[in-house]
Amino acid sequence: VLNAGQAYVAEILTDLLTSTPECAAIWAPEGHILLEGERLHNPELGDALLRLAREGAEPFYRGDIAAAVCAWLRERGGSLTDADLAGYAAIEREPVKMAYRDREILTNPPPSAGGTLLAYALALLDRGPAPPTLRGVIEAMAAAQSERTPEFVEGLDQEGFLERFLATRLGSTTHISVIDLDGCACSATCTNGEGSGIVVPGTGIHLNNVMGEEDLNPLGFHRHPAGRRMPSMMAPSIVMREGEVELVLGSAGSNRIRSALLQTIVAVVDHGTAVRDAVYAPRVHFEDGVLFAEPGIDLQEIGSDATIVRFAARNLFFGGVQAAQRRAGRATGAGDPRRGGVAVGV
């Protein structure tokens, strides 16, 4: 049964979710997009998830589900092949590690762009006084955004890029954060974009649109060579204090991921804010010369010459930070209300 937040997302994606008969049959079975309180039915996806639980990933990469996906796309001019799926493998990488104030930050390494740009913004703030001003945070956002040049995008896939990038300058989506009282922690972000509108018959699977997301293809579409890992703004992160895990966090929100995480880390580390208050606090985001702001932000220090877009209420545009904190022998968490997030203690 759709809640208010899910129904809002479905409404703003109506054109996409009704763009093919297969997708419309799921999201608009009565001729209108599903509303709050109405039930979403996708039994074929339920069957696929049960197979994932029983058989693991094999059917989805080298079995009958993979074959169905590739055949459906191939008949419609798609470029995904059986060999592409069969050749895919997850790669374990060392996280980005950087100092911020008296903490150590661990975040997503290249070829992800999000973790690199978050590390850069934090390093810029670390040069200045604590806590940083709002102007300082926005200037760090602007500096990070300005670095997304063609050379940056091309360099993400190169060995040693992160070290070279930071050295020369310093001399979305779903997320879950988990922590226990022993300090064992996990931060994981996954994405389906907003979906492509293409549902593969017999599987219930709504294919993602990562190849078509403009923020992941700043140089234009179909520019990445075959075999290259896609860049991403996803940046699951961990804040360490004196060698112990203090904060686990990540966010959805496309380009707003890095700004949402930046402000949450600054709130916890520089202002000593409790994790729930840090996640719930109003946010800003700076991109392409425009400052987007939620209500509750004092913008007087920004000046009247800035281009400002003011939101009337807290909005999912500003990401969805899910965070867990371990402090003074207690574990607490916060789910972002912007995207229906929840925190659960067990």
Coordinates of C-alpha atoms in Angstrom, one line a residue:
V1 CA 0.0 0.0 0.0
L2 CA 1.5 3.3 -1.1
N3 CA 2.3 5.9 1.6
A4 CA 2.2 9.6 0.9
G5 CA 5.9 9.9 0.0
Q6 CA 5.7 7.0 -2.5
A7 CA 2.6 8.4 -4.1
Y8 CA 4.2 11.8 -4.5
V9 CA 7.2 10.2 -6.3
A10 CA 4.8 8.2 -8.5
E11 CA 2.9 11.4 -9.4
I12 CA 6.0 13.3 -10.5
L13 CA 7.1 10.3 -12.5
T14 CA 3.7 9.7 -14.1
D15 CA 5.0 10.1 -17.7
L16 CA 7.8 7.7 -17.1
L17 CA 5.8 5.1 -15.3
T18 CA 3.1 5.0 -18.0
S19 CA 5.6 5.2 -20.9
T20 CA 5.3 1.4 -21.7
P21 CA 2.3 -1.0 -21.4
E22 CA 4.2 -3.3 -19.1
C23 CA 5.1 -0.5 -16.6
A24 CA 1.7 1.1 -16.8
A25 CA 0.1 -2.2 -16.0
I26 CA 1.9 -2.1 -12.6
W27 CA 1.7 1.6 -11.8
A28 CA -1.6 2.6 -13.5
P29 CA -3.7 -0.6 -13.6
E30 CA -7.0 1.4 -13.5
G31 CA -5.9 4.0 -16.0
H32 CA -4.6 6.5 -13.4
I33 CA -1.3 6.5 -11.5
L34 CA -1.6 4.8 -8.2
L35 CA -2.5 7.1 -5.3
E36 CA -1.8 7.1 -1.6
G37 CA -3.6 4.2 0.0
E38 CA -3.8 2.1 -3.2
R39 CA -1.9 -1.2 -3.5
L40 CA 1.0 -1.9 -5.9
H41 CA 0.9 -5.4 -7.3
N42 CA 4.0 -6.9 -8.8
P43 CA 3.8 -10.7 -8.2
E44 CA 6.4 -11.5 -10.8
L45 CA 9.0 -9.4 -9.0
G46 CA 8.1 -11.2 -5.8
D47 CA 8.9 -14.5 -7.5
A48 CA 12.2 -13.1 -8.8
L49 CA 13.1 -11.9 -5.3
L50 CA 12.4 -15.4 -3.9
R51 CA 14.7 -16.9 -6.6
L52 CA 17.4 -14.4 -5.6
A53 CA 17.0 -15.6 -2.0
R54 CA 17.1 -19.3 -3.0
E55 CA 19.6 -19.3 -5.9
G56 CA 21.7 -16.1 -5.4
A57 CA 22.6 -13.8 -8.3
E58 CA 23.4 -16.5 -10.9
P59 CA 20.0 -16.4 -12.7
F60 CA 20.2 -12.6 -13.0
Y61 CA 23.7 -12.5 -14.6
R62 CA 24.1 -15.8 -16.4
G63 CA 20.7 -17.6 -16.3
D64 CA 17.2 -17.3 -17.7
I65 CA 16.4 -13.9 -16.1
A66 CA 19.5 -12.4 -17.6
A67 CA 18.6 -13.9 -21.0
A68 CA 15.1 -12.5 -20.8
V69 CA 16.3 -9.0 -19.9
C70 CA 18.9 -9.0 -22.8
A71 CA 16.4 -10.4 -25.3
W72 CA 13.7 -7.9 -24.4
L73 CA 16.1 -5.0 -24.8
R74 CA 17.8 -6.3 -28.0
E75 CA 14.4 -6.5 -29.7
R76 CA 13.9 -2.8 -28.9
G77 CA 17.3 -1.6 -30.0
G78 CA 19.1 -1.8 -26.6
S79 CA 22.8 -2.4 -26.4
L80 CA 23.0 -4.6 -23.3
T81 CA 24.3 -8.1 -24.1
D82 CA 24.5 -11.5 -22.4
A83 CA 28.2 -11.1 -22.3
D84 CA 27.9 -7.8 -20.5
L85 CA 25.9 -9.4 -17.7
A86 CA 28.0 -12.6 -17.6
G87 CA 31.2 -10.6 -17.3
Y88 CA 30.1 -8.3 -14.5
A89 CA 31.6 -8.7 -11.0
A90 CA 31.6 -6.6 -7.9
I91 CA 35.0 -5.2 -7.1
E92 CA 36.3 -4.8 -3.5
R93 CA 38.2 -1.5 -3.1
E94 CA 40.0 0.3 -0.3
P95 CA 37.9 3.3 0.8
V96 CA 39.0 6.9 0.6
K97 CA 40.5 7.8 3.9
M98 CA 41.0 11.4 5.0
A99 CA 41.3 13.5 8.1
Y100 CA 38.6 16.0 9.1
R101 CA 39.1 17.9 12.4
D102 CA 40.0 15.2 14.9
R103 CA 38.2 12.5 12.9
E104 CA 39.0 10.1 10.1
I105 CA 36.4 9.9 7.2
L106 CA 36.0 6.7 5.2
T107 CA 34.0 7.1 2.0
N108 CA 33.4 5.7 -1.5
P109 CA 36.6 5.6 -3.7
P110 CA 37.0 6.2 -7.5
P111 CA 35.6 5.5 -9.9
S112 CA 32.8 6.9 -7.8
A113 CA 32.8 10.7 -8.1
G114 CA 30.7 11.3 -5.0
G115 CA 33.2 10.2 -2.4
T116 CA 36.0 12.0 -4.1
L117 CA 34.1 15.3 -4.2
L118 CA 32.9 14.9 -0.6
A119 CA 36.5 14.3 0.6
Y120 CA 37.6 17.4 -1.4
A121 CA 34.9 19.6 0.2
L122 CA 35.6 18.4 3.7
A123 CA 39.4 19.0 3.2
L124 CA 38.6 22.6 2.1
L125 CA 36.5 23.1 5.2
D126 CA 39.2 21.5 7.4
R127 CA 41.6 24.4 6.4
G128 CA 39.3 26.9 8.1
P129 CA 37.9 27.5 11.5
A130 CA 35.4 25.2 13.2
P131 CA 32.5 25.3 12.9
P132 CA 32.4 26.6 9.3
T133 CA 30.0 29.3 8.3
L134 CA 27.2 28.7 5.9
R135 CA 29.1 30.7 3.3
G136 CA 32.1 28.5 3.9
V137 CA 30.0 25.3 3.4
I138 CA 28.4 26.7 0.2
E139 CA 31.9 27.8 -1.2
A140 CA 33.1 24.2 -0.6
M141 CA 30.1 22.9 -2.5
A142 CA 30.8 25.3 -5.3
A143 CA 34.5 24.3 -5.4
A144 CA 33.6 20.6 -5.6
Q145 CA 31.0 21.2 -8.3
S146 CA 33.6 23.2 -10.4
E147 CA 35.9 20.2 -10.4
R148 CA 33.6 18.0 -12.5
T149 CA 35.5 18.8 -15.7
P150 CA 36.0 16.4 -18.6
E151 CA 39.5 15.7 -17.2
F152 CA 38.0 14.8 -13.8
V153 CA 35.4 12.4 -15.3
E154 CA 38.0 10.8 -17.5
G155 CA 40.5 10.5 -14.7
L156 CA 38.2 8.7 -12.3
D157 CA 39.0 5.3 -13.9
Q158 CA 42.8 5.8 -13.6
E159 CA 45.0 4.2 -11.0
G160 CA 46.0 6.7 -8.3
F161 CA 43.6 9.4 -9.5
L162 CA 42.3 10.3 -6.0
E163 CA 45.8 10.9 -4.6
R164 CA 46.7 13.1 -7.6
F165 CA 43.4 15.0 -7.5
L166 CA 43.6 15.9 -3.8
A167 CA 47.3 16.5 -3.8
T168 CA 47.2 19.0 -6.6
R169 CA 44.3 20.9 -4.9
L170 CA 45.1 20.6 -1.2
G171 CA 49.0 20.4 -1.2
S172 CA 21.1 8.7 -5.6
T173 CA 18.7 5.7 -4.5
T174 CA 18.5 3.9 -1.2
H175 CA 20.8 3.8 1.7
I176 CA 21.1 1.8 4.9
S177 CA 23.5 2.4 7.8
V178 CA 24.1 -0.2 10.5
I179 CA 26.1 -0.1 13.7
D180 CA 26.4 -2.1 16.8
L181 CA 27.7 -1.4 20.3
D182 CA 31.0 -3.2 19.4
G183 CA 31.6 -0.7 16.6
C184 CA 30.9 -3.2 13.8
A185 CA 29.4 -1.1 11.0
C186 CA 28.1 -1.2 7.4
S187 CA 27.2 1.6 5.1
A188 CA 25.6 0.6 1.8
T189 CA 23.9 2.6 -1.0
C190 CA 22.0 1.2 -4.0
T191 CA 20.2 2.9 -6.8
N192 CA 17.6 2.3 -9.5
G193 CA 17.7 5.9 -10.7
E194 CA 14.1 6.9 -11.2
G195 CA 13.7 3.8 -13.4
S196 CA 13.5 3.6 -17.2
G197 CA 9.9 2.7 -17.7
I198 CA 10.9 -0.7 -19.1
V199 CA 9.6 -3.7 -17.2
V200 CA 10.8 -7.1 -18.6
P201 CA 7.8 -9.5 -18.9
G202 CA 7.9 -12.6 -16.8
T203 CA 10.3 -11.0 -14.3
G204 CA 8.6 -8.0 -12.8
I205 CA 12.0 -6.2 -13.0
H206 CA 11.9 -2.5 -13.7
L207 CA 15.2 -1.8 -15.4
N208 CA 17.2 1.2 -14.2
N209 CA 18.2 4.3 -16.1
V210 CA 21.8 4.9 -14.8
M211 CA 23.2 5.2 -18.4
G212 CA 20.6 7.9 -19.0
E213 CA 21.2 10.0 -15.9
E214 CA 22.6 13.4 -16.9
D215 CA 24.4 13.9 -13.6
L216 CA 26.4 10.7 -14.2
N217 CA 27.2 11.6 -17.8
P218 CA 28.3 15.3 -17.6
L219 CA 30.2 14.9 -20.8
G220 CA 27.2 13.6 -22.7
F221 CA 25.6 10.2 -23.2
H222 CA 27.4 7.1 -24.7
R223 CA 30.8 8.6 -24.1
H224 CA 32.2 6.0 -21.8
P225 CA 34.2 3.2 -23.5
A226 CA 33.0 -0.4 -23.1
G227 CA 34.1 -2.1 -19.9
R228 CA 34.5 1.2 -17.9
R229 CA 32.8 1.4 -14.5
M230 CA 30.1 4.0 -14.4
P231 CA 30.8 7.0 -12.2
S232 CA 28.3 7.6 -9.3
M233 CA 27.4 10.2 -6.8
M234 CA 26.7 7.5 -4.2
A235 CA 29.1 7.9 -1.2
P236 CA 28.4 5.6 1.7
S237 CA 30.7 6.9 4.5
I238 CA 32.0 6.3 8.0
V239 CA 33.3 8.8 10.5
M240 CA 36.1 7.5 12.8
R241 CA 37.1 9.0 16.1
E242 CA 40.2 7.8 17.9
G243 CA 40.2 4.7 15.8
E244 CA 36.6 3.8 16.6
V245 CA 33.5 4.1 14.4
E246 CA 31.4 7.1 15.5
L247 CA 29.0 7.8 12.7
V248 CA 27.8 5.7 9.7
L249 CA 25.9 7.5 7.0
G250 CA 25.0 7.7 3.3
S251 CA 22.3 9.3 1.2
A252 CA 20.1 9.1 -1.8
G253 CA 19.6 12.2 -4.0
S254 CA 21.8 12.2 -7.1
N255 CA 24.0 15.4 -7.1
R256 CA 22.6 16.4 -3.7
I257 CA 24.2 13.3 -2.1
R258 CA 27.5 15.0 -1.4
S259 CA 26.0 18.2 -0.1
A260 CA 23.6 16.3 2.2
L261 CA 26.4 14.3 3.6
L262 CA 28.7 17.3 3.9
Q263 CA 26.2 19.2 6.0
T264 CA 25.4 16.2 8.2
I265 CA 29.1 15.5 8.9
V266 CA 29.7 19.2 9.7
A267 CA 26.7 19.3 12.1
V268 CA 27.9 16.2 14.0
V269 CA 31.6 16.9 14.0
D270 CA 31.8 20.7 14.2
H271 CA 28.6 21.5 16.1
G272 CA 28.3 18.3 18.2
T273 CA 24.8 17.9 17.0
A274 CA 22.9 14.7 17.8
V275 CA 22.5 12.5 14.8
R276 CA 18.7 12.9 14.5
D277 CA 18.9 16.7 14.7
A278 CA 21.7 16.6 12.1
V279 CA 19.6 14.6 9.7
Y280 CA 16.5 16.6 10.3
A281 CA 18.2 20.0 10.0
P282 CA 17.3 22.2 7.0
R283 CA 19.7 22.0 4.1
V284 CA 21.1 23.9 1.2
H285 CA 22.5 22.7 -2.1
F286 CA 24.7 24.7 -4.6
E287 CA 24.9 23.8 -8.2
D288 CA 25.5 25.7 -11.5
G289 CA 25.4 29.1 -9.8
V290 CA 22.1 28.5 -8.0
L291 CA 21.6 28.1 -4.3
F292 CA 18.7 25.9 -3.3
A293 CA 17.5 26.2 0.3
E294 CA 15.0 24.7 2.6
P295 CA 13.1 26.9 5.1
G296 CA 14.9 27.6 8.4
I297 CA 18.2 28.5 6.7
D298 CA 19.5 32.0 7.5
L299 CA 20.6 33.3 4.2
Q300 CA 21.5 36.9 5.2
E301 CA 25.3 36.3 5.0
I302 CA 25.0 35.0 1.4
G303 CA 24.1 38.5 0.0
S304 CA 21.4 39.8 -2.3
D305 CA 23.3 39.1 -5.6
A306 CA 23.0 35.3 -5.2
T307 CA 20.5 33.3 -7.2
I308 CA 18.4 31.5 -4.6
V309 CA 15.6 29.0 -5.0
R310 CA 13.7 28.8 -1.7
F311 CA 11.6 25.7 -1.0
A312 CA 8.4 26.0 1.0
A313 CA 9.0 22.9 3.0
R314 CA 11.5 20.1 3.6
N315 CA 11.8 18.3 0.3
L316 CA 13.2 15.0 -1.1
F317 CA 15.2 17.1 -3.5
F318 CA 17.8 17.6 -0.7
G319 CA 18.5 13.9 -0.4
G320 CA 17.7 11.2 2.1
V321 CA 20.4 10.7 4.7
Q322 CA 20.2 7.5 6.8
A323 CA 22.7 7.6 9.7
A324 CA 23.6 5.6 12.8
Q325 CA 25.8 6.9 15.6
R326 CA 27.8 5.3 18.4
R327 CA 28.6 7.6 21.2
A328 CA 29.1 7.2 25.0
G329 CA 28.2 3.5 24.8
R330 CA 24.9 4.1 23.1
A331 CA 23.8 3.5 19.5
T332 CA 21.2 5.9 18.0
G333 CA 20.0 6.4 14.4
A334 CA 18.1 8.7 12.2
G335 CA 16.0 8.1 9.1
D336 CA 15.5 11.1 6.8
P337 CA 11.9 12.2 6.8
R338 CA 12.4 13.7 3.3
R339 CA 12.4 10.2 1.8
G340 CA 10.4 8.2 4.4
G341 CA 13.6 7.1 6.2
V342 CA 13.3 5.2 9.5
A343 CA 15.7 4.3 12.3
V344 CA 15.3 0.9 14.1
G345 CA 17.0 -0.3 17.2
V346 CA 17.2 -4.1 17.9

